[in-house]
PDB file of C-alpha atoms in Angstrom:
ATOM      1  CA  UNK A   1       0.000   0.000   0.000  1.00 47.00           C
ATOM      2  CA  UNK A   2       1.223   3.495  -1.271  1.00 52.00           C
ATOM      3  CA  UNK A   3       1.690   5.730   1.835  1.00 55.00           C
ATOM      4  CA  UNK A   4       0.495   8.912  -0.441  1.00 53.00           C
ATOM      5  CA  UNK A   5      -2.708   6.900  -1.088  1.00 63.00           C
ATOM      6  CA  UNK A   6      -5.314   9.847  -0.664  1.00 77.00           C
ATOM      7  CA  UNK A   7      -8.185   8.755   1.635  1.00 78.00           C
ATOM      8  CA  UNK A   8     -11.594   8.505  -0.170  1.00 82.00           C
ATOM      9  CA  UNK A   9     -14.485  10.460   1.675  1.00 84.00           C
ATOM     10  CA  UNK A  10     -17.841   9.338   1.883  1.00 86.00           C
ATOM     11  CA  UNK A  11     -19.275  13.099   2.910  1.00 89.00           C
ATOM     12  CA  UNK A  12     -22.163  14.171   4.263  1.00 92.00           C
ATOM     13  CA  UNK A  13     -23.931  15.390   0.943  1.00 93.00           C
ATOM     14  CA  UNK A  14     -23.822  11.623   0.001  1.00 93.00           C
ATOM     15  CA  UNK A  15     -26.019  10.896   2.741  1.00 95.00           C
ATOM     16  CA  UNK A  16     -28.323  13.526   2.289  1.00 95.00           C
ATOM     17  CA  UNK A  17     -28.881  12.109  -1.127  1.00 96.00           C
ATOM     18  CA  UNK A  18     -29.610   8.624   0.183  1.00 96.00           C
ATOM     19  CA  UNK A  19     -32.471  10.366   2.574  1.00 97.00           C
ATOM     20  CA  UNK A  20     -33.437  12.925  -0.124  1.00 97.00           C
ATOM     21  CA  UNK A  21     -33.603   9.469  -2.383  1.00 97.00           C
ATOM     22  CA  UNK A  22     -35.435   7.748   0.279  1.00 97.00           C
ATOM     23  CA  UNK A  23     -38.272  10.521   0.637  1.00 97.00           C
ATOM     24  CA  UNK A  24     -39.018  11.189  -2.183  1.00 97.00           C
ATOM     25  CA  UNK A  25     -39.797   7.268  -3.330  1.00 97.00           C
ATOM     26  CA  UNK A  26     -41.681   7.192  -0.380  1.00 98.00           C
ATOM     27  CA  UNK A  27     -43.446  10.138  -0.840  1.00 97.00           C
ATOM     28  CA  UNK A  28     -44.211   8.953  -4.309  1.00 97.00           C
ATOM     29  CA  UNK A  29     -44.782   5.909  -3.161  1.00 97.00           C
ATOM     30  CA  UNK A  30     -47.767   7.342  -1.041  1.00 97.00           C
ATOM     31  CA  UNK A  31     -49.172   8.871  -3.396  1.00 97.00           C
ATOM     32  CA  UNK A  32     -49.722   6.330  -6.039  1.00 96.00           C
ATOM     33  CA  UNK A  33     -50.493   3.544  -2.934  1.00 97.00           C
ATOM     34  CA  UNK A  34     -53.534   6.332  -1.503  1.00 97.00           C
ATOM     35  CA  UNK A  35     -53.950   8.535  -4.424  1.00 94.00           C
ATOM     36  CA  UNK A  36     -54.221   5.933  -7.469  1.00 90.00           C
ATOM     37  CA  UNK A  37     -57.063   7.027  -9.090  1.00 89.00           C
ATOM     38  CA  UNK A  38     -56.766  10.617  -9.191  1.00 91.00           C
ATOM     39  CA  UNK A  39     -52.651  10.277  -9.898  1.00 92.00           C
ATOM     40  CA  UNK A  40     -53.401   8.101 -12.316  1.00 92.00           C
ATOM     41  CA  UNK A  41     -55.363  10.162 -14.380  1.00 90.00           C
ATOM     42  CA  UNK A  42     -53.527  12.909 -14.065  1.00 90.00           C
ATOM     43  CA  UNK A  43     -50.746  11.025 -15.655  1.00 91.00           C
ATOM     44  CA  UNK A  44     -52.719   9.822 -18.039  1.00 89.00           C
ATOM     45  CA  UNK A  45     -52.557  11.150 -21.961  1.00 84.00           C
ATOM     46  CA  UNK A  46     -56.234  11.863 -21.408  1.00 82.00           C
ATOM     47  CA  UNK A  47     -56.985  13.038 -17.983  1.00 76.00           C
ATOM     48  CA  UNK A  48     -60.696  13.536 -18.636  1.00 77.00           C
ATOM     49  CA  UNK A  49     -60.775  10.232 -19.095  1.00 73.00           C
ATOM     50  CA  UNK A  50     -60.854   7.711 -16.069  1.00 74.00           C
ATOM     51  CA  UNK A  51     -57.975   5.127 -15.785  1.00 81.00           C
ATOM     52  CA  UNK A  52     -59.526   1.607 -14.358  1.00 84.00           C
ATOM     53  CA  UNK A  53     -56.072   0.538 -13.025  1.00 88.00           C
ATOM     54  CA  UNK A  54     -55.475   0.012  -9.141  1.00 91.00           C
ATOM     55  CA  UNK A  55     -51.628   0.854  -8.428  1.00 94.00           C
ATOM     56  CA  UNK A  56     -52.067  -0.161  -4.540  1.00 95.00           C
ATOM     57  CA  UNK A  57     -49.128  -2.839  -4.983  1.00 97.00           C
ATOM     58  CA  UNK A  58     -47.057  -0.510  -6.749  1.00 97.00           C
ATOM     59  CA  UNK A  59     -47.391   2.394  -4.276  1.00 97.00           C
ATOM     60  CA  UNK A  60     -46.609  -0.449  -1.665  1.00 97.00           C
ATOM     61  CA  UNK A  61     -43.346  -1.643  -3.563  1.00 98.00           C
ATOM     62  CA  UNK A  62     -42.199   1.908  -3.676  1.00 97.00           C
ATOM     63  CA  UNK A  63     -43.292   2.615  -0.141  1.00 98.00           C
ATOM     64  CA  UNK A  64     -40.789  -0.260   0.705  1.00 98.00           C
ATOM     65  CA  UNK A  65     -37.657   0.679  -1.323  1.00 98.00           C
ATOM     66  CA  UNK A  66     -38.095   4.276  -0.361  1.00 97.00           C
ATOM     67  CA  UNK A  67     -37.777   3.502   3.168  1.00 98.00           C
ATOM     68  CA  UNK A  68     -35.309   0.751   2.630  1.00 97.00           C
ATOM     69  CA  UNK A  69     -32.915   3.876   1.024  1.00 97.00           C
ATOM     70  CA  UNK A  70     -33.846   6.176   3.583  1.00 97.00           C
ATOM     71  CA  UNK A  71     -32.294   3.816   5.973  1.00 97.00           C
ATOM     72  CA  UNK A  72     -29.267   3.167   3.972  1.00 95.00           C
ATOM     73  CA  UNK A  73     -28.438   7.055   4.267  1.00 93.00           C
ATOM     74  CA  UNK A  74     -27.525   5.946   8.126  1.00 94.00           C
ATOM     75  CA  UNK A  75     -24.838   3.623   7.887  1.00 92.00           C
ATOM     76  CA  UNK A  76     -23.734   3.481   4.105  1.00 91.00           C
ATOM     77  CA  UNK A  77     -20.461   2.101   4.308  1.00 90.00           C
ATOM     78  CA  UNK A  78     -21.820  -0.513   6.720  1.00 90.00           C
ATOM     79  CA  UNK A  79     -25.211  -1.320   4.751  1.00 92.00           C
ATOM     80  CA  UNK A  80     -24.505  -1.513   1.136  1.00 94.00           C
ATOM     81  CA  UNK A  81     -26.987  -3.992   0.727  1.00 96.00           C
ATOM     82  CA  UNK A  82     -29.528  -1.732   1.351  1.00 96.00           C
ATOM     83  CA  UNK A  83     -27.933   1.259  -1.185  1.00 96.00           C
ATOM     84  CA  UNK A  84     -27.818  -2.069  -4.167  1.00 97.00           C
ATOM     85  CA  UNK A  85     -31.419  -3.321  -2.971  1.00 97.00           C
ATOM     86  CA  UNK A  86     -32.500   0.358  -3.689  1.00 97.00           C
ATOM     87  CA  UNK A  87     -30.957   0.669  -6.665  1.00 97.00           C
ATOM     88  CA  UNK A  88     -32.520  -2.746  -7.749  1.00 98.00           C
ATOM     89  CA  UNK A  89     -35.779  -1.472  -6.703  1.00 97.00           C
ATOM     90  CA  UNK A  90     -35.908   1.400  -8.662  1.00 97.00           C
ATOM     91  CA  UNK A  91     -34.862  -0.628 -11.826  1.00 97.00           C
ATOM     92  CA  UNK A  92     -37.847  -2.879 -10.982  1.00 97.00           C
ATOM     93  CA  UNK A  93     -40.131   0.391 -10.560  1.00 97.00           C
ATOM     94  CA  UNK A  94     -39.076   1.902 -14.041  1.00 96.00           C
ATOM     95  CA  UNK A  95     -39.277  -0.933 -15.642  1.00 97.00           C
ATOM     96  CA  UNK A  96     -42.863  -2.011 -14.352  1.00 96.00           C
ATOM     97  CA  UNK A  97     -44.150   1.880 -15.087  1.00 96.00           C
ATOM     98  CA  UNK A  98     -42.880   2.106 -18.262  1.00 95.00           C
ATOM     99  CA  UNK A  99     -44.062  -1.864 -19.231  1.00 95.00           C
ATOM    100  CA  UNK A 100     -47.200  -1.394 -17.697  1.00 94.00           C
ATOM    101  CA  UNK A 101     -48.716   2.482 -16.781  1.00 92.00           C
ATOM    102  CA  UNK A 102     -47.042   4.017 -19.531  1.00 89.00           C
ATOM    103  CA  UNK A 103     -48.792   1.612 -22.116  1.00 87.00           C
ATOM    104  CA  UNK A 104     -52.253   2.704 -20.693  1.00 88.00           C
ATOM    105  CA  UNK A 105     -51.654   5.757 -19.639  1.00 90.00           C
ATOM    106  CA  UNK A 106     -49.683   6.926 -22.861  1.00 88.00           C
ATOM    107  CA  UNK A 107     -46.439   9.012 -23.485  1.00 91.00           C
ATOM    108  CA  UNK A 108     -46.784  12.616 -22.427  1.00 91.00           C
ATOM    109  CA  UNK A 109     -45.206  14.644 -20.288  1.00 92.00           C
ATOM    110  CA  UNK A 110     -45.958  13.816 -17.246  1.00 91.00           C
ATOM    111  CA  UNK A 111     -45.529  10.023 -17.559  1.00 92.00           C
ATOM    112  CA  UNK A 112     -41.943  10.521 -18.996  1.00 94.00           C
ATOM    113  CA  UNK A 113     -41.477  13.259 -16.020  1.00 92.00           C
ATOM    114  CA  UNK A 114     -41.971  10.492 -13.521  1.00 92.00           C
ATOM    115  CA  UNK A 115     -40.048   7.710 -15.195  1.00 94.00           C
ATOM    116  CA  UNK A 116     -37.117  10.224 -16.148  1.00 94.00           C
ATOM    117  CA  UNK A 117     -36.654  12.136 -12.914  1.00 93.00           C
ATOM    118  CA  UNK A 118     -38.255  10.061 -10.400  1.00 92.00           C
ATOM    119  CA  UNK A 119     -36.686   6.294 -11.401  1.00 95.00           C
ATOM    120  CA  UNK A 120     -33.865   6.941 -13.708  1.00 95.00           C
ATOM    121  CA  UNK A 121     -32.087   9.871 -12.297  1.00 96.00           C
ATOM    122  CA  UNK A 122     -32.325   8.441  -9.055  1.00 96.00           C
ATOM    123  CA  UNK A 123     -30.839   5.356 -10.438  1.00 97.00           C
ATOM    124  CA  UNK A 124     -27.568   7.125 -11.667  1.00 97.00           C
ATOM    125  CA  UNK A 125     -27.356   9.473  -8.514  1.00 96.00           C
ATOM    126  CA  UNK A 126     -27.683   6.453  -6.420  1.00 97.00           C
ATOM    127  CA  UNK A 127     -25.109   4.241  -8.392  1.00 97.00           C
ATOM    128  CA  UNK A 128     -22.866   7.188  -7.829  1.00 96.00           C
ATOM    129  CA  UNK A 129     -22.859   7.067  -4.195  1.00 96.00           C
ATOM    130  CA  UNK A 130     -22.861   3.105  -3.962  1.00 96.00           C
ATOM    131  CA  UNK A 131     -19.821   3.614  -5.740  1.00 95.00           C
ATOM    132  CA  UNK A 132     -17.815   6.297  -3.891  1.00 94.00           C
ATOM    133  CA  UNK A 133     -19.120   3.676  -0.729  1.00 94.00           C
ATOM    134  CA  UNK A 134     -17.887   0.804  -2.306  1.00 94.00           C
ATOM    135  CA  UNK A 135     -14.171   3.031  -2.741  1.00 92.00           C
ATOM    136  CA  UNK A 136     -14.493   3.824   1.222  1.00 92.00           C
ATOM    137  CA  UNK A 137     -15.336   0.411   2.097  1.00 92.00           C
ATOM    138  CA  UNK A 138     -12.516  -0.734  -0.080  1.00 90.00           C
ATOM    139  CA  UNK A 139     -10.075   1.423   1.466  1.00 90.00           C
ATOM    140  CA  UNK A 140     -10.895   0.956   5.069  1.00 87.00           C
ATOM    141  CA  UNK A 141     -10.648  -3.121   4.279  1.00 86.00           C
ATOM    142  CA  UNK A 142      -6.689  -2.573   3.542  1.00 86.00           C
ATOM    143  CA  UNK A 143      -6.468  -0.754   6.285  1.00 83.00           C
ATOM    144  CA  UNK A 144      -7.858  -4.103   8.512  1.00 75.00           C
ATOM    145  CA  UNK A 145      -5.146  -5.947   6.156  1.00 68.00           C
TER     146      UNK A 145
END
């Protein structure tokens, strides 16, 4: 090991994106468990236009990786598992809304909104930080060596 090995930091904005992460797929994740219907057809291409389509067990799904993230954002170095299970879960989310609500609900703005900024930036900024926690984790394991 190289003496003038510079430390990697895992800093404190990195956890504050693992919360922010966290809160806001919960938050959405509310919303589409309690607020379905309305969501829903808001989304939709036609809002005027009810959507029959119950998104209870997708709500729940995101309920559950949202809060699985938020807890990541406590001990990251310590509970990767939970950073890669988020990151899995949001892959699973954007793939089911864009397989399955964006077929009914149609391509507009607002569905590509949610799939682009909800589910696939939060996939990138997350795979960034599992990353830089993966390089601290790394580092501190030489240091056990």
């Amino acid at each position: 090991m190289e003496k003038n090995q510079e430390f990697p930091r895992f800093s404190m904005p990195l956890r504050g994106l693992l919360l922010l992460a966290g809160m806001t797929t919960v938050a959405w994740g509310a919303f589409f468990k309690w607020f379905g219907a309305p969501l829903l057809s808001w989304l939709s291409m036609h809002p005027e236009v009810p959507v029959d389509v119950s998104s209870t067990i997708y709500g729940s799904f995101g309920l559950i990786i949202g809060f699985l993230i938020f807890l990541s954002g406590f001990y990251p170095i310590s509970w990767l598992y939970l950073i890669m299970v988020g990151i899995g879960g949001k892959l699973i989310s954007a793939i089911w809304f864009a397989v399955y609500y964006a077929d009914i609900l149609g391509w507009n703005k607002r569905t590509i909104f949610h799939l682009g900024f909800n589910e696939v930036l939060w996939i990138i900024i997350l795979g960034i930080v599992l990353w830089k926690a993966l390089q601290v984790k790394a580092y501190l394991q030489t240091l056990e060596d």
